[in-house]
Short mmCIF file of C-alpha atoms and ligand atoms in Angstrom, two decimals:
data_model
loop_
_atom_site.label_atom_id
_atom_site.label_comp_id
_atom_site.label_asym_id
_atom_site.label_seq_id
_atom_site.Cartn_x
_atom_site.Cartn_y
_atom_site.Cartn_z
CA MET A 116 36.38 -18.31 -40.62
CA GLY A 117 34.67 -19.67 -37.63
CA THR A 118 37.61 -19.08 -35.28
CA LEU A 119 37.80 -16.25 -32.79
CA ASN A 120 41.05 -14.66 -31.78
CA ARG A 121 41.52 -13.78 -28.07
CA ARG A 122 40.50 -10.15 -28.58
CA ASP A 123 37.36 -11.13 -30.53
CA PHE A 124 36.56 -13.75 -27.92
CA LEU A 125 36.88 -11.28 -25.06
CA SER A 126 34.79 -8.64 -26.78
CA SER A 127 32.19 -11.20 -27.77
CA ALA A 128 32.14 -12.51 -24.17
CA ALA A 129 31.72 -8.93 -22.91
CA ALA A 130 28.95 -8.37 -25.46
CA SER A 131 27.21 -11.58 -24.37
CA ALA A 132 27.51 -10.58 -20.74
CA ALA A 133 26.11 -7.16 -21.54
CA LEU A 134 23.34 -8.72 -23.60
CA GLY A 135 22.67 -11.16 -20.79
CA THR A 136 22.32 -8.26 -18.37
CA LEU A 137 20.01 -6.48 -20.79
CA VAL A 138 17.90 -9.60 -21.34
CA SER A 139 17.73 -10.35 -17.64
CA SER A 140 16.86 -6.82 -16.66
CA THR A 141 14.31 -6.53 -19.46
CA PHE A 142 12.54 -9.78 -18.74
CA GLY A 143 13.30 -10.25 -15.08
CA ILE A 144 15.17 -13.50 -15.64
CA GLN A 145 17.79 -13.35 -12.92
CA ASP A 146 19.94 -15.59 -10.82
CA SER A 147 17.82 -17.24 -8.20
CA PRO A 148 18.49 -15.87 -4.76
CA ALA A 149 19.27 -18.44 -2.12
CA ILE A 150 15.75 -18.77 -0.75
CA ASP A 151 13.85 -21.98 -0.06
CA GLY A 152 10.46 -20.82 -1.20
CA PRO A 153 8.52 -17.64 -1.93
CA ILE A 154 8.64 -14.84 0.65
CA ALA A 155 5.79 -12.36 1.07
CA ILE A 156 5.57 -9.29 3.29
CA SER A 157 2.52 -7.20 4.11
CA SER A 158 1.01 -4.76 6.57
CA ALA A 159 -0.40 -6.27 9.79
CA ASN A 160 -3.84 -6.72 8.20
CA GLY A 161 -2.26 -8.85 5.47
CA LEU A 162 -1.72 -12.33 6.94
CA ARG A 163 -4.31 -13.77 4.56
CA ALA A 164 -2.68 -11.89 1.69
CA THR A 165 0.82 -13.23 2.38
CA ALA A 166 -0.55 -16.78 2.70
CA LYS A 167 -2.41 -16.52 -0.61
CA ALA A 168 0.50 -14.90 -2.44
CA VAL A 169 2.94 -17.59 -1.31
CA GLU A 170 0.47 -20.36 -2.14
CA MET A 171 -0.03 -19.04 -5.67
CA VAL A 172 3.65 -18.37 -6.38
CA SER A 173 4.44 -21.89 -5.13
CA GLN A 174 2.00 -23.18 -7.74
CA GLY A 175 3.76 -21.21 -10.47
CA ALA A 176 1.55 -18.13 -10.64
CA ASP A 177 2.90 -14.79 -11.77
CA THR A 178 4.07 -12.74 -8.78
CA LEU A 179 1.70 -9.85 -9.51
CA ASP A 180 -1.33 -12.11 -9.94
CA ALA A 181 -0.37 -13.66 -6.60
CA VAL A 182 -0.15 -10.47 -4.54
CA ILE A 183 -3.32 -9.09 -6.10
CA ALA A 184 -5.22 -12.30 -5.26
CA GLY A 185 -3.86 -11.90 -1.73
CA VAL A 186 -5.08 -8.35 -1.18
CA ASN A 187 -8.39 -9.10 -2.94
CA ILE A 188 -9.31 -11.13 0.17
CA VAL A 189 -9.00 -7.99 2.30
CA GLU A 190 -10.52 -5.66 -0.30
CA GLU A 191 -13.64 -7.85 -0.34
CA ASP A 192 -13.80 -8.20 3.45
CA PRO A 193 -16.44 -5.82 4.90
CA ASN A 194 -14.79 -6.01 8.32
CA ASP A 195 -11.59 -4.24 7.27
CA MET A 196 -12.61 -0.59 7.41
CA SER A 197 -9.43 0.67 5.76
CA VAL A 198 -9.54 -1.14 2.42
CA GLY A 199 -12.04 -1.83 -0.38
CA TYR A 200 -15.62 -2.88 0.45
CA GLY A 201 -16.49 -1.65 3.95
CA GLY A 202 -13.75 1.00 3.91
CA LEU A 203 -14.52 4.30 5.65
CA PRO A 204 -15.99 6.87 3.25
CA ASN A 205 -15.14 10.46 2.36
CA GLU A 206 -16.80 13.43 4.07
CA GLU A 207 -19.89 12.97 1.88
CA GLY A 208 -20.32 9.33 2.87
CA ILE A 209 -18.99 7.93 -0.40
CA VAL A 210 -16.23 5.33 -0.44
CA GLU A 211 -13.37 6.25 -2.79
CA LEU A 212 -10.55 3.74 -3.29
CA ASP A 213 -6.91 4.05 -4.37
CA SER A 214 -4.51 1.34 -5.53
CA CYS A 215 -1.36 0.74 -7.51
CA VAL A 216 0.58 -2.29 -8.68
CA MET A 217 4.12 -2.91 -9.92
CA HIS A 218 5.26 -5.95 -11.88
CA GLY A 219 8.98 -6.48 -11.34
CA PRO A 220 9.72 -8.73 -14.34
CA THR A 221 8.42 -6.21 -16.90
CA CYS A 222 9.09 -3.00 -14.89
CA GLU A 223 5.46 -2.04 -15.57
CA ALA A 224 3.02 -0.25 -13.27
CA GLY A 225 -0.65 0.68 -13.08
CA ALA A 226 -2.84 2.69 -10.72
CA VAL A 227 -6.34 3.96 -10.06
CA ALA A 228 -7.35 6.67 -7.61
CA ALA A 229 -10.60 7.95 -6.13
CA ILE A 230 -12.47 5.12 -7.87
CA ARG A 231 -16.00 4.45 -6.61
CA ASN A 232 -18.25 1.36 -6.63
CA ILE A 233 -15.57 -1.25 -7.42
CA LYS A 234 -14.56 -3.64 -4.64
CA THR A 235 -11.14 -4.55 -6.03
CA PRO A 236 -9.30 -1.45 -7.25
CA SER A 237 -6.06 -3.45 -7.35
CA ARG A 238 -7.45 -5.52 -10.22
CA VAL A 239 -8.44 -2.37 -12.09
CA ALA A 240 -4.91 -1.00 -11.51
CA GLN A 241 -3.50 -4.19 -13.02
CA LEU A 242 -5.68 -3.71 -16.11
CA VAL A 243 -4.54 -0.08 -16.43
CA MET A 244 -1.03 -1.55 -16.58
CA GLN A 245 -1.89 -4.36 -18.99
CA ARG A 246 -4.55 -2.87 -21.25
CA THR A 247 -3.73 0.83 -21.61
CA ASP A 248 -0.77 2.97 -22.48
CA HIS A 249 -1.22 4.84 -19.20
CA VAL A 250 -0.04 4.36 -15.64
CA MET A 251 -2.84 6.04 -13.68
CA ILE A 252 -6.56 6.68 -14.23
CA VAL A 253 -8.62 8.52 -11.60
CA GLY A 254 -12.21 9.19 -10.54
CA GLU A 255 -15.01 8.88 -13.09
CA GLY A 256 -12.56 7.81 -15.80
CA ALA A 257 -11.35 4.94 -13.64
CA LEU A 258 -14.93 3.80 -12.99
CA ARG A 259 -15.78 3.92 -16.71
CA PHE A 260 -12.62 1.96 -17.47
CA ALA A 261 -13.60 -0.67 -14.90
CA ARG A 262 -17.13 -0.84 -16.36
CA ALA A 263 -15.66 -1.36 -19.83
CA HIS A 264 -13.79 -4.36 -18.46
CA GLY A 265 -16.94 -5.83 -16.94
CA PHE A 266 -16.38 -5.12 -13.25
CA ALA A 267 -19.56 -5.34 -11.20
CA GLU A 268 -20.59 -2.16 -9.39
CA THR A 269 -21.46 -2.28 -5.70
CA ASN A 270 -22.34 0.29 -3.07
CA LEU A 271 -19.12 0.01 -1.04
CA LEU A 272 -20.58 1.73 2.04
CA THR A 273 -21.50 -0.97 4.54
CA ASP A 274 -23.90 -0.22 7.36
CA LYS A 275 -21.03 -0.31 9.86
CA ALA A 276 -19.06 2.27 7.86
CA ARG A 277 -22.17 4.43 7.31
CA LYS A 278 -22.83 4.57 11.07
CA ALA A 279 -19.22 5.55 11.73
CA TRP A 280 -19.40 8.26 9.06
CA LEU A 281 -22.75 9.54 10.45
CA ARG A 282 -21.27 9.77 13.92
CA TRP A 283 -18.26 11.69 12.56
CA LYS A 284 -20.60 14.02 10.67
CA GLU A 285 -22.79 14.65 13.68
CA GLN A 286 -20.00 15.36 16.12
CA HIS A 287 -17.20 17.05 14.21
CA SER A 288 -18.66 20.55 14.41
CA ASP A 289 -20.89 22.50 16.82
CA SER A 290 -21.70 25.11 14.22
CA ASP A 291 -23.72 23.02 11.78
CA ASP A 292 -27.19 21.48 12.08
CA TRP A 293 -26.22 17.85 12.60
CA ILE A 294 -26.76 16.74 16.20
CA PRO A 295 -25.12 13.72 17.82
CA ALA A 296 -27.43 11.41 19.75
CA GLU A 297 -26.01 12.30 23.16
CA LYS A 298 -26.69 16.02 22.63
CA SER A 299 -30.09 15.59 21.01
CA GLY A 300 -32.14 15.59 24.19
CA PHE A 301 -33.62 12.29 23.09
CA GLY A 302 -30.79 10.16 24.41
CA ASP A 303 -29.04 7.33 22.66
CA SER A 304 -32.24 5.40 22.06
CA ARG A 305 -31.12 3.89 18.76
CA SER A 306 -29.12 0.75 19.17
CA ASP A 307 -27.32 1.43 15.87
CA VAL A 308 -25.37 4.49 17.01
CA ALA A 309 -21.66 3.81 16.58
CA SER A 310 -20.12 4.08 20.05
CA LYS A 311 -16.51 4.51 19.00
CA LEU A 312 -15.47 6.66 16.09
CA PRO A 313 -13.08 4.75 13.83
CA PHE A 314 -10.52 6.88 12.02
CA THR A 315 -7.92 5.52 9.72
CA TYR A 316 -5.17 6.03 7.20
CA GLY A 317 -5.16 2.22 7.07
CA THR A 318 -4.16 0.40 3.96
CA ILE A 319 -2.84 -2.97 2.82
CA THR A 320 0.42 -3.39 0.97
CA CYS A 321 1.86 -6.75 -0.09
CA SER A 322 5.04 -7.72 -1.95
CA VAL A 323 6.34 -11.14 -2.91
CA LEU A 324 9.68 -12.61 -3.99
CA ALA A 325 9.65 -15.86 -5.97
CA PRO A 326 12.57 -18.31 -5.84
CA ASN A 327 13.37 -17.43 -9.48
CA GLY A 328 14.06 -13.86 -8.38
CA GLN A 329 10.87 -12.28 -9.69
CA MET A 330 9.09 -9.73 -7.52
CA SER A 331 5.86 -7.74 -7.58
CA GLY A 332 3.86 -5.57 -5.22
CA VAL A 333 0.47 -3.98 -4.67
CA THR A 334 -0.95 -1.34 -2.34
CA THR A 335 -4.68 -0.72 -1.93
CA THR A 336 -6.77 1.45 0.41
CA SER A 337 -9.92 3.42 1.09
CA GLY A 338 -7.54 6.15 2.20
CA LEU A 339 -7.98 8.74 4.88
CA SER A 340 -11.38 8.43 6.52
CA TYR A 341 -13.82 11.33 6.02
CA LYS A 342 -11.44 12.93 3.52
CA ILE A 343 -12.34 15.74 1.13
CA PRO A 344 -13.78 14.04 -1.98
CA GLY A 345 -11.05 13.47 -4.54
CA ARG A 346 -8.26 13.42 -1.95
CA ILE A 347 -5.58 10.96 -3.02
CA GLY A 348 -2.98 9.61 -0.62
CA ASP A 349 0.27 7.76 -1.24
CA SER A 350 -1.26 4.36 -1.98
CA PRO A 351 -1.92 4.80 -5.73
CA ILE A 352 1.29 6.75 -6.34
CA ILE A 353 4.18 4.76 -7.75
CA GLY A 354 7.26 5.54 -5.66
CA ALA A 355 5.22 6.69 -2.67
CA GLY A 356 2.84 3.89 -1.54
CA LEU A 357 4.72 1.23 -3.50
CA PHE A 358 7.91 0.68 -5.45
CA VAL A 359 9.38 -2.49 -6.94
CA ASP A 360 12.73 -2.88 -8.66
CA ASN A 361 13.19 -6.48 -9.68
CA GLU A 362 16.96 -6.15 -9.29
CA VAL A 363 16.89 -4.64 -5.79
CA GLY A 364 13.65 -5.23 -3.90
CA ALA A 365 10.18 -3.98 -3.11
CA ALA A 366 8.76 -1.51 -0.60
CA GLY A 367 5.32 -0.35 0.45
CA ALA A 368 3.79 2.09 2.93
CA THR A 369 0.79 2.52 5.21
CA GLY A 370 -0.18 5.42 7.44
CA ARG A 371 -0.37 9.15 6.76
CA GLY A 372 -0.06 9.28 2.98
CA GLU A 373 0.66 13.00 2.80
CA ALA A 374 3.91 12.40 4.71
CA VAL A 375 4.89 9.43 2.53
CA ILE A 376 4.28 11.29 -0.73
CA LYS A 377 6.54 14.16 0.30
CA ILE A 378 9.60 11.92 0.72
CA CYS A 379 8.72 9.51 -2.15
CA GLY A 380 8.69 6.90 0.63
CA SER A 381 8.79 3.53 -1.13
CA HIS A 382 11.26 4.69 -3.76
CA THR A 383 13.45 6.09 -1.00
CA VAL A 384 13.45 2.68 0.72
CA VAL A 385 14.34 0.77 -2.46
CA GLU A 386 17.12 3.24 -3.31
CA ALA A 387 18.52 2.86 0.22
CA MET A 388 18.55 -0.93 -0.26
CA ARG A 389 20.27 -0.45 -3.63
CA HIS A 390 23.01 1.41 -1.80
CA GLY A 391 23.53 -1.36 0.72
CA MET A 392 21.07 -0.88 3.57
CA SER A 393 19.13 -3.87 4.89
CA PRO A 394 15.33 -3.66 4.42
CA GLU A 395 14.84 -2.65 8.06
CA GLU A 396 17.58 -0.01 7.92
CA ALA A 397 16.13 1.32 4.67
CA CYS A 398 12.65 1.58 6.20
CA LEU A 399 14.04 3.40 9.25
CA HIS A 400 15.97 5.71 6.95
CA ALA A 401 12.71 6.74 5.25
CA ILE A 402 10.88 7.04 8.58
CA LYS A 403 13.63 9.33 9.93
CA GLN A 404 13.32 11.47 6.83
CA ILE A 405 9.57 11.81 7.49
CA ALA A 406 10.22 12.87 11.09
CA LYS A 407 12.90 15.33 9.99
CA THR A 408 10.74 16.92 7.31
CA THR A 409 7.66 17.27 9.53
CA LYS A 410 8.22 20.89 10.43
CA ILE A 411 4.73 22.32 10.49
CA LYS A 412 3.38 22.86 14.03
CA ARG A 413 -0.06 21.29 13.62
CA LEU A 414 1.61 17.96 12.71
CA ARG A 415 3.97 17.94 15.67
CA ARG A 416 3.52 17.20 19.32
CA LYS A 417 4.84 19.58 21.98
CA ASP A 418 8.15 17.67 21.97
CA GLY A 419 8.47 18.14 18.20
CA LYS A 420 7.79 14.52 17.26
CA PRO A 421 5.20 13.78 14.55
CA ASN A 422 1.66 13.39 15.91
CA PHE A 423 0.86 10.69 13.33
CA ASP A 424 2.25 7.33 12.27
CA VAL A 425 3.69 5.90 9.07
CA LYS A 426 4.92 2.36 8.49
CA MET A 427 7.28 1.27 5.73
CA TYR A 428 7.74 -2.38 4.69
CA ALA A 429 10.55 -3.82 2.55
CA LEU A 430 11.64 -7.09 0.96
CA SER A 431 15.03 -7.39 -0.72
CA LYS A 432 16.02 -9.37 -3.77
CA GLU A 433 18.13 -11.58 -1.48
CA GLY A 434 15.11 -12.50 0.64
CA GLN A 435 15.77 -10.20 3.59
CA PHE A 436 12.74 -8.35 4.92
CA GLY A 437 11.88 -5.72 7.52
CA ALA A 438 9.58 -2.86 8.46
CA ALA A 439 9.72 0.32 10.50
CA SER A 440 7.24 2.79 11.94
CA ILE A 441 7.49 6.21 13.53
CA TRP A 442 5.89 4.95 16.75
CA SER A 443 6.50 1.68 18.60
CA GLY A 444 3.95 -1.10 18.80
CA ALA A 445 3.41 -1.72 15.09
CA LYS A 446 3.54 -5.17 13.48
CA PHE A 447 3.93 -6.47 9.97
CA ALA A 448 2.97 -9.75 8.31
CA VAL A 449 5.56 -11.99 6.73
CA TYR A 450 5.47 -15.45 5.16
CA GLU A 451 8.96 -16.87 5.11
CA GLY A 452 10.54 -20.27 5.71
CA GLY A 453 7.13 -21.94 5.62
CA ARG A 454 5.77 -19.78 8.48
CA ASN A 455 3.17 -17.05 8.19
CA ARG A 456 3.37 -14.67 11.14
CA LEU A 457 3.29 -11.15 12.54
CA GLU A 458 6.60 -9.56 13.52
CA ASP A 459 7.45 -6.28 15.27
CA CYS A 460 8.31 -3.24 13.19
CA ALA A 461 11.44 -1.36 14.15
CA HIS A 462 10.55 2.12 15.36
CA LEU A 463 11.90 5.61 15.74
CA TYR A 464 10.12 6.64 18.95
CA THR A 465 8.66 4.70 21.86
CA ARG A 466 4.98 5.38 22.22
CA ASP A 467 4.01 7.01 25.52
CA SER A 468 1.89 4.73 27.63
N1 LIG B 1374 -1.74 5.54 3.32
C1 LIG B 1374 -3.08 5.69 2.94
C2 LIG B 1374 -3.52 7.05 2.74
O1 LIG B 1374 -2.97 7.98 3.32
O2 LIG B 1374 -4.44 7.25 1.98
#
């Protein structure tokens, strides 16, 4: 008793190894990658998010709490018209927000879509993950769920966004009764007429890798500006606007959500990394798939290239990172090696001047 023969030893070693793998993949306890400190990647509007996420992870915070705190800064910023408070509204002038989160260590996810009146949908998505047996709650149900958890309600339509929406409403059709100032016969006497019409698929996505190998990600947006009420893009859809696999890496997307959904963009990127591509190669792989599958004429230019943009962002388990867009000129935010900065995305096509 108490002694193991060689065969028993080998099978018990194999069992321990298998158990170790199971424990590590269940709880996200993995070998530390060779990185000096946390690494965070985000869309170009996410420099404050990457800084916050790295700061919190450095202080020992959970990776998901860290990325959510990072994007909360942008969700609450009225000047970012693509996310949260101040985001551009739907065609009825009502702001509807989408968000999802993924927690690498537990392999859990949560999402809300078309939620109104709540500045920080990412925090509601986290509670869907933590405090329900569901992954996604939408619309009125999402708002009621947020109310139940004590979230304050706010009119998310800022004056700046209202003026942009009003301008869109007044000028998008000649066959309705809304008249833009310049065609009214009364001139542009009001100083509050928006001069330029903002239009966006803009979004923020942020992922972080901690030195202990744990990863999480979040994507949050006000979605397509002036959309049909209830329209949901890629941002709240796990596998489209975001995907995290604690053993491989994380990916997120911004840009035309309809295109990202159709190729399961973020999942495609993570799977490409699993099969050996670098983050940048994996992002380009997904971007090429979007270009290839854009066959419908109204979405293509005369030369056949897509007439919209999508950007994919990726961070690998080993601490490599990269991003790619359909069109040149895009940037992404990264905090790595103690430096927070914007870098160029790789691209498929060079933008015409
Ligand atoms: N990527 C954001 C959206 O399409 O809603």
